[in-house]
PDB file of C-alpha atoms and ligand atoms in Angstrom:
ATOM      1  CA  MET A  17      -3.828  14.386  15.201  1.00  0.00           C
ATOM      2  CA  LYS A  18      -2.423  10.873  15.213  1.00  0.00           C
ATOM      3  CA  LEU A  19       0.727  11.456  13.243  1.00  0.00           C
ATOM      4  CA  LYS A  20       1.489  15.211  13.789  1.00  0.00           C
ATOM      5  CA  ASN A  21       4.999  16.229  12.289  1.00  0.00           C
ATOM      6  CA  LYS A  22       5.716  12.484  11.329  1.00  0.00           C
ATOM      7  CA  VAL A  23       7.398  12.144   7.999  1.00  0.00           C
ATOM      8  CA  ALA A  24       5.600   9.470   5.937  1.00  0.00           C
ATOM      9  CA  ILE A  25       6.751   7.958   2.621  1.00  0.00           C
ATOM     10  CA  ILE A  26       3.495   6.300   0.912  1.00  0.00           C
ATOM     11  CA  THR A  27       4.377   4.287  -2.394  1.00  0.00           C
ATOM     12  CA  GLY A  28       1.860   4.158  -4.906  1.00  0.00           C
ATOM     13  CA  SER A  29       0.220   7.194  -3.667  1.00  0.00           C
ATOM     14  CA  ALA A  30      -0.766   9.000  -6.836  1.00  0.00           C
ATOM     15  CA  LYS A  31      -3.939   7.173  -7.125  1.00  0.00           C
ATOM     16  CA  GLY A  32      -6.221   4.675  -5.756  1.00  0.00           C
ATOM     17  CA  ILE A  33      -5.864   3.350  -1.974  1.00  0.00           C
ATOM     18  CA  GLY A  34      -2.429   5.096  -1.715  1.00  0.00           C
ATOM     19  CA  LYS A  35      -3.992   8.470  -2.329  1.00  0.00           C
ATOM     20  CA  GLY A  36      -6.856   7.875   0.052  1.00  0.00           C
ATOM     21  CA  CYS A  37      -4.252   6.870   2.634  1.00  0.00           C
ATOM     22  CA  ALA A  38      -2.042   9.951   1.710  1.00  0.00           C
ATOM     23  CA  LEU A  39      -5.143  12.140   2.521  1.00  0.00           C
ATOM     24  CA  VAL A  40      -5.808  10.560   5.907  1.00  0.00           C
ATOM     25  CA  PHE A  41      -2.125  10.675   6.850  1.00  0.00           C
ATOM     26  CA  ALA A  42      -1.884  14.439   5.816  1.00  0.00           C
ATOM     27  CA  LYS A  43      -5.294  15.040   7.904  1.00  0.00           C
ATOM     28  CA  GLU A  44      -3.656  13.434  10.867  1.00  0.00           C
ATOM     29  CA  GLY A  45      -0.591  15.895  10.583  1.00  0.00           C
ATOM     30  CA  ALA A  46       1.925  13.865   8.778  1.00  0.00           C
ATOM     31  CA  LYS A  47       4.353  15.375   6.015  1.00  0.00           C
ATOM     32  CA  VAL A  48       3.441  13.056   3.316  1.00  0.00           C
ATOM     33  CA  VAL A  49       5.846  11.964   0.485  1.00  0.00           C
ATOM     34  CA  ILE A  50       3.906  11.025  -2.474  1.00  0.00           C
ATOM     35  CA  VAL A  51       6.144   8.193  -4.367  1.00  0.00           C
ATOM     36  CA  ASP A  52       4.784   7.102  -7.718  1.00  0.00           C
ATOM     37  CA  LEU A  53       5.586   6.564 -11.511  1.00  0.00           C
ATOM     38  CA  ASP A  54       2.669   8.542 -12.403  1.00  0.00           C
ATOM     39  CA  GLU A  55       3.795  12.196 -12.321  1.00  0.00           C
ATOM     40  CA  LYS A  56       0.568  14.014 -13.265  1.00  0.00           C
ATOM     41  CA  SER A  57      -1.601  12.132 -10.623  1.00  0.00           C
ATOM     42  CA  GLY A  58       1.102  12.507  -8.023  1.00  0.00           C
ATOM     43  CA  GLU A  59       1.193  16.225  -8.377  1.00  0.00           C
ATOM     44  CA  GLN A  60      -2.664  16.366  -8.250  1.00  0.00           C
ATOM     45  CA  THR A  61      -2.584  14.448  -4.977  1.00  0.00           C
ATOM     46  CA  VAL A  62      -0.005  17.141  -3.690  1.00  0.00           C
ATOM     47  CA  LYS A  63      -2.422  19.783  -4.647  1.00  0.00           C
ATOM     48  CA  GLU A  64      -5.520  18.249  -3.019  1.00  0.00           C
ATOM     49  CA  ILE A  65      -3.432  17.853   0.200  1.00  0.00           C
ATOM     50  CA  SER A  66      -2.266  21.404  -0.074  1.00  0.00           C
ATOM     51  CA  GLU A  67      -5.883  22.611  -0.460  1.00  0.00           C
ATOM     52  CA  ARG A  68      -6.814  20.855   2.726  1.00  0.00           C
ATOM     53  CA  ASN A  69      -3.864  22.632   4.533  1.00  0.00           C
ATOM     54  CA  GLY A  70      -1.674  19.677   4.635  1.00  0.00           C
ATOM     55  CA  THR A  71       1.929  19.112   3.830  1.00  0.00           C
ATOM     56  CA  SER A  72       3.471  16.897   0.883  1.00  0.00           C
ATOM     57  CA  ILE A  73       5.772  16.532  -1.952  1.00  0.00           C
ATOM     58  CA  PHE A  74       5.843  14.234  -4.901  1.00  0.00           C
ATOM     59  CA  VAL A  75       8.880  12.127  -5.866  1.00  0.00           C
ATOM     60  CA  LYS A  76       8.778  10.387  -9.114  1.00  0.00           C
ATOM     61  CA  THR A  77      10.078   6.964  -8.622  1.00  0.00           C
ATOM     62  CA  ASP A  78      10.306   3.446 -10.209  1.00  0.00           C
ATOM     63  CA  LEU A  79      10.086   1.442  -6.988  1.00  0.00           C
ATOM     64  CA  THR A  80      11.658  -1.810  -8.937  1.00  0.00           C
ATOM     65  CA  LYS A  81      14.929   0.114  -9.581  1.00  0.00           C
ATOM     66  CA  VAL A  82      17.426   0.320  -6.703  1.00  0.00           C
ATOM     67  CA  ALA A  83      18.823   3.840  -7.810  1.00  0.00           C
ATOM     68  CA  ASP A  84      15.628   5.211  -7.963  1.00  0.00           C
ATOM     69  CA  VAL A  85      14.816   4.045  -4.430  1.00  0.00           C
ATOM     70  CA  GLN A  86      18.010   5.343  -3.113  1.00  0.00           C
ATOM     71  CA  SER A  87      17.664   8.746  -4.953  1.00  0.00           C
ATOM     72  CA  MET A  88      13.944   8.983  -3.398  1.00  0.00           C
ATOM     73  CA  ILE A  89      15.197   8.297   0.028  1.00  0.00           C
ATOM     74  CA  SER A  90      17.974  11.069  -0.323  1.00  0.00           C
ATOM     75  CA  THR A  91      15.349  13.635  -1.550  1.00  0.00           C
ATOM     76  CA  VAL A  92      13.218  12.878   1.567  1.00  0.00           C
ATOM     77  CA  ILE A  93      16.250  13.271   3.931  1.00  0.00           C
ATOM     78  CA  ASN A  94      17.339  16.532   2.079  1.00  0.00           C
ATOM     79  CA  THR A  95      13.698  17.934   2.305  1.00  0.00           C
ATOM     80  CA  TYR A  96      12.481  16.711   5.812  1.00  0.00           C
ATOM     81  CA  GLY A  97      15.541  15.460   7.481  1.00  0.00           C
ATOM     82  CA  GLN A  98      14.053  12.351   8.806  1.00  0.00           C
ATOM     83  CA  ILE A  99      11.947   9.205   8.111  1.00  0.00           C
ATOM     84  CA  ASP A 100       9.130   8.114  10.632  1.00  0.00           C
ATOM     85  CA  ILE A 101       6.778   6.012   8.414  1.00  0.00           C
ATOM     86  CA  MET A 102       7.676   3.831   5.493  1.00  0.00           C
ATOM     87  CA  PHE A 103       4.432   2.725   3.961  1.00  0.00           C
ATOM     88  CA  ASN A 104       4.924   0.280   0.989  1.00  0.00           C
ATOM     89  CA  ASN A 105       1.601   0.356  -0.721  1.00  0.00           C
ATOM     90  CA  ALA A 106       2.216   0.150  -4.428  1.00  0.00           C
ATOM     91  CA  GLY A 107       1.069  -2.984  -6.135  1.00  0.00           C
ATOM     92  CA  TYR A 108      -0.289  -4.368  -9.413  1.00  0.00           C
ATOM     93  CA  HIS A 109      -2.832  -7.141 -10.110  1.00  0.00           C
ATOM     94  CA  ILE A 110      -2.978  -9.470 -13.014  1.00  0.00           C
ATOM     95  CA  SER A 111      -5.813 -11.883 -13.196  1.00  0.00           C
ATOM     96  CA  LYS A 112      -4.188 -15.180 -14.486  1.00  0.00           C
ATOM     97  CA  ASN A 113      -3.377 -18.722 -13.210  1.00  0.00           C
ATOM     98  CA  VAL A 114       0.329 -19.847 -13.100  1.00  0.00           C
ATOM     99  CA  GLU A 115      -0.209 -21.795 -16.472  1.00  0.00           C
ATOM    100  CA  VAL A 116      -0.906 -18.944 -18.574  1.00  0.00           C
ATOM    101  CA  THR A 117       1.277 -16.433 -16.794  1.00  0.00           C
ATOM    102  CA  SER A 118       4.483 -15.593 -18.611  1.00  0.00           C
ATOM    103  CA  GLU A 119       7.929 -15.292 -17.212  1.00  0.00           C
ATOM    104  CA  ASP A 120       7.906 -11.517 -17.790  1.00  0.00           C
ATOM    105  CA  GLU A 121       4.480 -11.044 -16.104  1.00  0.00           C
ATOM    106  CA  TRP A 122       5.656 -13.223 -13.213  1.00  0.00           C
ATOM    107  CA  ASP A 123       8.769 -10.964 -12.771  1.00  0.00           C
ATOM    108  CA  PHE A 124       6.750  -7.676 -13.285  1.00  0.00           C
ATOM    109  CA  ILE A 125       4.267  -8.538 -10.495  1.00  0.00           C
ATOM    110  CA  LEU A 126       7.048  -9.763  -8.005  1.00  0.00           C
ATOM    111  CA  ASN A 127       9.246  -7.020  -8.817  1.00  0.00           C
ATOM    112  CA  THR A 128       6.397  -4.287  -8.432  1.00  0.00           C
ATOM    113  CA  ASN A 129       4.744  -5.990  -5.458  1.00  0.00           C
ATOM    114  CA  LEU A 130       7.517  -7.599  -3.462  1.00  0.00           C
ATOM    115  CA  LYS A 131      10.957  -6.330  -4.476  1.00  0.00           C
ATOM    116  CA  SER A 132       9.684  -2.800  -4.106  1.00  0.00           C
ATOM    117  CA  VAL A 133       8.844  -3.626  -0.506  1.00  0.00           C
ATOM    118  CA  PHE A 134      12.357  -5.008  -0.128  1.00  0.00           C
ATOM    119  CA  LEU A 135      14.137  -2.068  -1.593  1.00  0.00           C
ATOM    120  CA  CYS A 136      12.230   0.667   0.272  1.00  0.00           C
ATOM    121  CA  SER A 137      12.541  -1.200   3.571  1.00  0.00           C
ATOM    122  CA  LYS A 138      16.398  -1.811   2.971  1.00  0.00           C
ATOM    123  CA  TYR A 139      17.024   1.893   2.289  1.00  0.00           C
ATOM    124  CA  SER A 140      14.689   3.432   4.975  1.00  0.00           C
ATOM    125  CA  ILE A 141      15.689   1.288   7.707  1.00  0.00           C
ATOM    126  CA  PRO A 142      18.788   3.122   8.717  1.00  0.00           C
ATOM    127  CA  HIS A 143      16.682   6.406   9.055  1.00  0.00           C
ATOM    128  CA  LEU A 144      13.884   4.565  10.902  1.00  0.00           C
ATOM    129  CA  ARG A 145      16.371   3.332  13.284  1.00  0.00           C
ATOM    130  CA  LYS A 146      17.003   6.857  14.358  1.00  0.00           C
ATOM    131  CA  THR A 147      13.513   7.887  14.880  1.00  0.00           C
ATOM    132  CA  LYS A 148      12.140   4.452  16.081  1.00  0.00           C
ATOM    133  CA  GLY A 149       9.765   4.538  13.119  1.00  0.00           C
ATOM    134  CA  CYS A 150       7.819   1.946  11.606  1.00  0.00           C
ATOM    135  CA  ILE A 151       7.105   0.078   8.323  1.00  0.00           C
ATOM    136  CA  ILE A 152       3.618  -0.729   7.049  1.00  0.00           C
ATOM    137  CA  ASN A 153       3.151  -2.963   3.989  1.00  0.00           C
ATOM    138  CA  MET A 154       0.088  -3.477   1.847  1.00  0.00           C
ATOM    139  CA  SER A 155      -0.678  -7.189   1.417  1.00  0.00           C
ATOM    140  CA  SER A 156      -4.258  -8.361   0.613  1.00  0.00           C
ATOM    141  CA  MET A 157      -6.869 -10.933   1.757  1.00  0.00           C
ATOM    142  CA  VAL A 158      -5.173 -12.879  -1.059  1.00  0.00           C
ATOM    143  CA  GLY A 159      -2.165 -13.067   1.183  1.00  0.00           C
ATOM    144  CA  LEU A 160      -4.213 -14.940   3.781  1.00  0.00           C
ATOM    145  CA  ILE A 161      -6.517 -17.094   1.787  1.00  0.00           C
ATOM    146  CA  GLY A 162      -6.468 -18.595  -1.737  1.00  0.00           C
ATOM    147  CA  GLN A 163      -7.860 -16.871  -4.833  1.00  0.00           C
ATOM    148  CA  SER A 164      -8.353 -18.350  -8.245  1.00  0.00           C
ATOM    149  CA  ASN A 165      -6.562 -16.658 -11.294  1.00  0.00           C
ATOM    150  CA  ALA A 166      -4.065 -14.961  -9.122  1.00  0.00           C
ATOM    151  CA  GLY A 167      -0.749 -16.864  -9.180  1.00  0.00           C
ATOM    152  CA  ALA A 168       1.761 -14.373  -9.225  1.00  0.00           C
ATOM    153  CA  TYR A 169      -0.327 -11.726  -7.377  1.00  0.00           C
ATOM    154  CA  SER A 170      -1.041 -14.453  -4.519  1.00  0.00           C
ATOM    155  CA  ALA A 171       2.921 -15.206  -4.309  1.00  0.00           C
ATOM    156  CA  SER A 172       3.612 -11.434  -4.096  1.00  0.00           C
ATOM    157  CA  LYS A 173       0.937 -10.725  -1.283  1.00  0.00           C
ATOM    158  CA  GLY A 174       1.772 -14.005   0.779  1.00  0.00           C
ATOM    159  CA  GLY A 175       5.470 -13.020   0.504  1.00  0.00           C
ATOM    160  CA  ILE A 176       4.525  -9.621   1.966  1.00  0.00           C
ATOM    161  CA  VAL A 177       2.953 -11.331   4.844  1.00  0.00           C
ATOM    162  CA  ALA A 178       6.124 -13.596   5.571  1.00  0.00           C
ATOM    163  CA  LEU A 179       8.397 -10.731   5.005  1.00  0.00           C
ATOM    164  CA  THR A 180       6.615  -8.542   7.310  1.00  0.00           C
ATOM    165  CA  LYS A 181       6.812 -10.987   9.970  1.00  0.00           C
ATOM    166  CA  GLY A 182      10.407 -11.745   9.413  1.00  0.00           C
ATOM    167  CA  MET A 183      11.335  -7.858   9.288  1.00  0.00           C
ATOM    168  CA  SER A 184       9.345  -7.393  12.569  1.00  0.00           C
ATOM    169  CA  LEU A 185      11.770  -9.838  14.358  1.00  0.00           C
ATOM    170  CA  ASP A 186      14.941  -8.551  12.793  1.00  0.00           C
ATOM    171  CA  PHE A 187      14.257  -4.750  13.666  1.00  0.00           C
ATOM    172  CA  ALA A 188      12.439  -5.081  16.968  1.00  0.00           C
ATOM    173  CA  LYS A 189      15.653  -4.400  18.898  1.00  0.00           C
ATOM    174  CA  ASP A 190      15.957  -1.240  16.967  1.00  0.00           C
ATOM    175  CA  GLY A 191      12.480  -0.046  17.940  1.00  0.00           C
ATOM    176  CA  ILE A 192      11.148  -0.493  14.522  1.00  0.00           C
ATOM    177  CA  ARG A 193       7.633  -1.958  14.326  1.00  0.00           C
ATOM    178  CA  VAL A 194       6.784  -3.764  10.962  1.00  0.00           C
ATOM    179  CA  ASN A 195       3.157  -4.657  10.243  1.00  0.00           C
ATOM    180  CA  CYS A 196       1.049  -5.237   7.020  1.00  0.00           C
ATOM    181  CA  ILE A 197      -2.563  -4.609   6.128  1.00  0.00           C
ATOM    182  CA  CYS A 198      -4.767  -7.233   4.279  1.00  0.00           C
ATOM    183  CA  PRO A 199      -7.652  -5.554   2.824  1.00  0.00           C
ATOM    184  CA  GLY A 200     -10.606  -7.233   0.833  1.00  0.00           C
ATOM    185  CA  TRP A 201     -12.069  -5.457  -2.230  1.00  0.00           C
ATOM    186  CA  VAL A 202     -11.525  -1.579  -2.010  1.00  0.00           C
ATOM    187  CA  ASN A 203     -13.517   0.950  -3.614  1.00  0.00           C
ATOM    188  CA  THR A 204     -11.065   2.655  -6.155  1.00  0.00           C
ATOM    189  CA  PRO A 205     -11.476   3.869  -9.647  1.00  0.00           C
ATOM    190  CA  LEU A 206      -9.848   0.591 -10.984  1.00  0.00           C
ATOM    191  CA  VAL A 207     -12.278  -1.484  -9.153  1.00  0.00           C
ATOM    192  CA  GLU A 208     -15.186   0.788 -10.484  1.00  0.00           C
ATOM    193  CA  ASP A 209     -13.674   0.094 -13.902  1.00  0.00           C
ATOM    194  CA  TRP A 210     -13.657  -3.472 -13.398  1.00  0.00           C
ATOM    195  CA  PHE A 211     -17.268  -3.412 -12.360  1.00  0.00           C
ATOM    196  CA  SER A 212     -18.255  -1.477 -15.457  1.00  0.00           C
ATOM    197  CA  GLN A 213     -16.594  -3.964 -17.878  1.00  0.00           C
ATOM    198  CA  GLN A 214     -18.400  -6.928 -16.660  1.00  0.00           C
ATOM    199  CA  LYS A 215     -21.405  -8.502 -18.608  1.00  0.00           C
ATOM    200  CA  ASP A 216     -23.767  -7.153 -15.877  1.00  0.00           C
ATOM    201  CA  PRO A 217     -22.065  -4.583 -13.728  1.00  0.00           C
ATOM    202  CA  GLN A 218     -24.911  -4.143 -11.176  1.00  0.00           C
ATOM    203  CA  LYS A 219     -24.971  -7.897 -10.611  1.00  0.00           C
ATOM    204  CA  ALA A 220     -21.166  -8.187 -10.476  1.00  0.00           C
ATOM    205  CA  LYS A 221     -21.002  -5.456  -7.721  1.00  0.00           C
ATOM    206  CA  GLU A 222     -23.856  -7.117  -5.751  1.00  0.00           C
ATOM    207  CA  TYR A 223     -21.924 -10.448  -5.789  1.00  0.00           C
ATOM    208  CA  ILE A 224     -18.689  -8.911  -4.773  1.00  0.00           C
ATOM    209  CA  TYR A 225     -20.400  -7.138  -1.995  1.00  0.00           C
ATOM    210  CA  SER A 226     -22.295 -10.188  -0.841  1.00  0.00           C
ATOM    211  CA  VAL A 227     -18.991 -12.213  -0.366  1.00  0.00           C
ATOM    212  CA  HIS A 228     -18.032  -9.531   2.331  1.00  0.00           C
ATOM    213  CA  PRO A 229     -20.009 -10.538   5.411  1.00  0.00           C
ATOM    214  CA  LEU A 230     -20.416  -6.573   6.004  1.00  0.00           C
ATOM    215  CA  ASN A 231     -22.017  -6.613   2.451  1.00  0.00           C
ATOM    216  CA  ARG A 232     -20.102  -3.804   0.836  1.00  0.00           C
ATOM    217  CA  ILE A 233     -16.371  -3.047   0.076  1.00  0.00           C
ATOM    218  CA  ALA A 234     -14.086  -0.706   1.910  1.00  0.00           C
ATOM    219  CA  SER A 235     -13.443   2.788   0.879  1.00  0.00           C
ATOM    220  CA  SER A 236      -9.627   3.935   0.583  1.00  0.00           C
ATOM    221  CA  GLU A 237     -10.282   6.107   3.800  1.00  0.00           C
ATOM    222  CA  GLU A 238     -11.197   2.978   5.830  1.00  0.00           C
ATOM    223  CA  ILE A 239      -7.728   1.468   4.836  1.00  0.00           C
ATOM    224  CA  GLY A 240      -5.913   4.782   5.526  1.00  0.00           C
ATOM    225  CA  ASN A 241      -7.590   4.989   9.000  1.00  0.00           C
ATOM    226  CA  ALA A 242      -6.348   1.368   9.798  1.00  0.00           C
ATOM    227  CA  ALA A 243      -2.879   2.362   8.616  1.00  0.00           C
ATOM    228  CA  ALA A 244      -2.802   5.711  10.473  1.00  0.00           C
ATOM    229  CA  PHE A 245      -3.543   3.612  13.610  1.00  0.00           C
ATOM    230  CA  LEU A 246      -0.757   1.154  12.900  1.00  0.00           C
ATOM    231  CA  ALA A 247       1.739   4.080  12.417  1.00  0.00           C
ATOM    232  CA  SER A 248       0.590   5.902  15.472  1.00  0.00           C
ATOM    233  CA  SER A 249       1.759   5.556  19.182  1.00  0.00           C
ATOM    234  CA  GLU A 250      -1.570   3.935  20.011  1.00  0.00           C
ATOM    235  CA  ALA A 251      -0.089   0.936  18.283  1.00  0.00           C
ATOM    236  CA  SER A 252       3.121   1.125  20.044  1.00  0.00           C
ATOM    237  CA  PHE A 253       3.074  -2.571  21.238  1.00  0.00           C
ATOM    238  CA  ILE A 254       1.912  -4.072  17.830  1.00  0.00           C
ATOM    239  CA  THR A 255       4.379  -5.254  15.572  1.00  0.00           C
ATOM    240  CA  GLY A 256       4.610  -8.524  13.268  1.00  0.00           C
ATOM    241  CA  VAL A 257       0.745  -8.414  12.627  1.00  0.00           C
ATOM    242  CA  ALA A 258      -1.120  -9.028   9.338  1.00  0.00           C
ATOM    243  CA  LEU A 259      -4.282  -7.045   9.914  1.00  0.00           C
ATOM    244  CA  PRO A 260      -7.351  -8.040   7.876  1.00  0.00           C
ATOM    245  CA  VAL A 261      -9.382  -4.694   6.902  1.00  0.00           C
ATOM    246  CA  ASP A 262     -11.850  -6.797   4.890  1.00  0.00           C
ATOM    247  CA  GLY A 263     -15.395  -6.848   6.424  1.00  0.00           C
ATOM    248  CA  ALA A 264     -14.622 -10.541   7.409  1.00  0.00           C
ATOM    249  CA  VAL A 265     -14.312 -11.636   3.894  1.00  0.00           C
ATOM    250  CA  SER A 266     -11.041 -13.635   4.779  1.00  0.00           C
ATOM    251  CA  LEU A 267     -12.991 -15.737   7.170  1.00  0.00           C
ATOM    252  CA  GLY A 268     -14.721 -17.564   4.280  1.00  0.00           C
ATOM    253  CA  TYR A 269     -17.514 -17.244   1.881  1.00  0.00           C
TER     254      TYR A 269
HETATM  255  N1  NAD B 413      -8.143  -2.145  -4.837  1.00  0.00           N
HETATM  256  C1  NAD B 413      -8.319  -3.323  -4.182  1.00  0.00           C
HETATM  257  O1  NAD B 413      -9.422  -3.821  -3.988  1.00  0.00           O
HETATM  258  C2  NAD B 413      -7.287  -3.841  -3.290  1.00  0.00           C
HETATM  259  C3  NAD B 413      -7.411  -4.971  -2.430  1.00  0.00           C
HETATM  260  C4  NAD B 413      -6.443  -5.457  -1.649  1.00  0.00           C
HETATM  261  C5  NAD B 413      -5.157  -5.104  -1.626  1.00  0.00           C
HETATM  262  N2  NAD B 413      -4.889  -3.967  -2.680  1.00  0.00           N
HETATM  263  C6  NAD B 413      -3.530  -3.461  -2.890  1.00  0.00           C
HETATM  264  O2  NAD B 413      -3.352  -2.330  -2.382  1.00  0.00           O
HETATM  265  C7  NAD B 413      -2.543  -1.515  -3.152  1.00  0.00           C
HETATM  266  C8  NAD B 413      -3.051  -0.109  -3.977  1.00  0.00           C
HETATM  267  O3  NAD B 413      -3.921  -0.819  -4.976  1.00  0.00           O
HETATM  268  P1  NAD B 413      -4.736   0.203  -5.680  1.00  0.00           P
HETATM  269  O4  NAD B 413      -6.058  -0.635  -6.087  1.00  0.00           O
HETATM  270  O5  NAD B 413      -4.889   1.586  -5.154  1.00  0.00           O
HETATM  271  O6  NAD B 413      -4.008   0.229  -7.137  1.00  0.00           O
HETATM  272  P2  NAD B 413      -3.954   1.555  -8.198  1.00  0.00           P
HETATM  273  O7  NAD B 413      -3.277   0.882  -9.508  1.00  0.00           O
HETATM  274  O8  NAD B 413      -5.034   2.342  -8.150  1.00  0.00           O
HETATM  275  O9  NAD B 413      -2.677   2.271  -7.613  1.00  0.00           O
HETATM  276  C9  NAD B 413      -1.271   1.790  -7.487  1.00  0.00           C
HETATM  277  C10 NAD B 413      -0.501   2.905  -7.766  1.00  0.00           C
HETATM  278  O10 NAD B 413       0.929   2.249  -7.694  1.00  0.00           O
HETATM  279  C11 NAD B 413       1.849   2.949  -8.669  1.00  0.00           C
HETATM  280  N3  NAD B 413       2.976   1.931  -9.093  1.00  0.00           N
HETATM  281  C12 NAD B 413       2.823   0.781  -9.778  1.00  0.00           C
HETATM  282  N4  NAD B 413       4.073   0.462 -10.148  1.00  0.00           N
HETATM  283  C13 NAD B 413       4.962   1.406  -9.628  1.00  0.00           C
HETATM  284  C14 NAD B 413       6.209   1.361  -9.584  1.00  0.00           C
HETATM  285  N5  NAD B 413       7.183   0.551 -10.197  1.00  0.00           N
HETATM  286  N6  NAD B 413       7.070   2.470  -9.056  1.00  0.00           N
HETATM  287  C15 NAD B 413       6.146   3.502  -8.543  1.00  0.00           C
HETATM  288  N7  NAD B 413       4.893   3.518  -8.531  1.00  0.00           N
HETATM  289  C16 NAD B 413       4.246   2.339  -8.880  1.00  0.00           C
HETATM  290  C17 NAD B 413       0.880   3.343  -9.869  1.00  0.00           C
HETATM  291  O11 NAD B 413       1.231   4.437 -10.718  1.00  0.00           O
HETATM  292  C18 NAD B 413      -0.503   3.589  -9.063  1.00  0.00           C
HETATM  293  O12 NAD B 413      -0.664   4.922  -8.817  1.00  0.00           O
HETATM  294  C19 NAD B 413      -1.734  -2.674  -4.048  1.00  0.00           C
HETATM  295  O13 NAD B 413      -0.615  -3.027  -3.357  1.00  0.00           O
HETATM  296  C20 NAD B 413      -2.839  -3.698  -4.113  1.00  0.00           C
HETATM  297  O14 NAD B 413      -2.236  -4.853  -4.447  1.00  0.00           O
HETATM  298  C21 NAD B 413      -5.887  -3.536  -3.584  1.00  0.00           C
END
């Protein structure tokens, strides 16, 4: 087990990629804190982890609100006594270019995707310093290459890459490693929904698969495996990295 007895907070882990990562982290022996706005799905994730003999709790949190983040961190410390891994995964996507993005939409995306990383990092760092823990942030291939109709989303994901590198320098002296993951497309219920809403779902799926040189998209588990590696002692000399987990789509298509 790569993460035996480590305490890992994973944001946005009620559903999608975060849930897949939570299942991998629990399998690797971590005590997983499921942090999300969605209470029903969060409790369901806790149930599934427990059915697999894993350990987890759900803490309902709005990651854009400072008081909520502070309270979530206190709950984790009161429950488990320490934090080893702060995995900032939560994020939201809107498909719009800058000209048609409203100020509210811009603020919503930047607050959800980037401010949440700032807040969770800020309030977990004092605890990570004690455990020589690590931070993992969820960026995207869009943080590395351009994508049309993704103005606010691109800014948030590029911001995460830059913030990751900066924080890795600031906190290396404390033994805290900070890395981010840049997935290509990942197979989640939302992505399946998106395929089904296209004029020709099969054709859309084949096209998206084909732009990834490995000719498919990732599973949530594959993202979880990369995150578990970065969080483990096997990655003890890796910090400040933006790791593509994308079947080489970010190399160009
Ligand atoms: N799905 C993909 O293909 C893909 C590709 C690259 C990167 N990503 C990134 O991976 C991450 C997860 O994406 P996903 O596809 O699993 O999305 P998702 O919508 O399935 O899951 C995101 C979760 O975050 C939660 N969340 C959103 N705002 C929140 C807030 N303010 N407070 C607490 N919880 C909140 C949601 O309730 C949801 O459970 C995101 O950062 C996304 O940008 C996804």
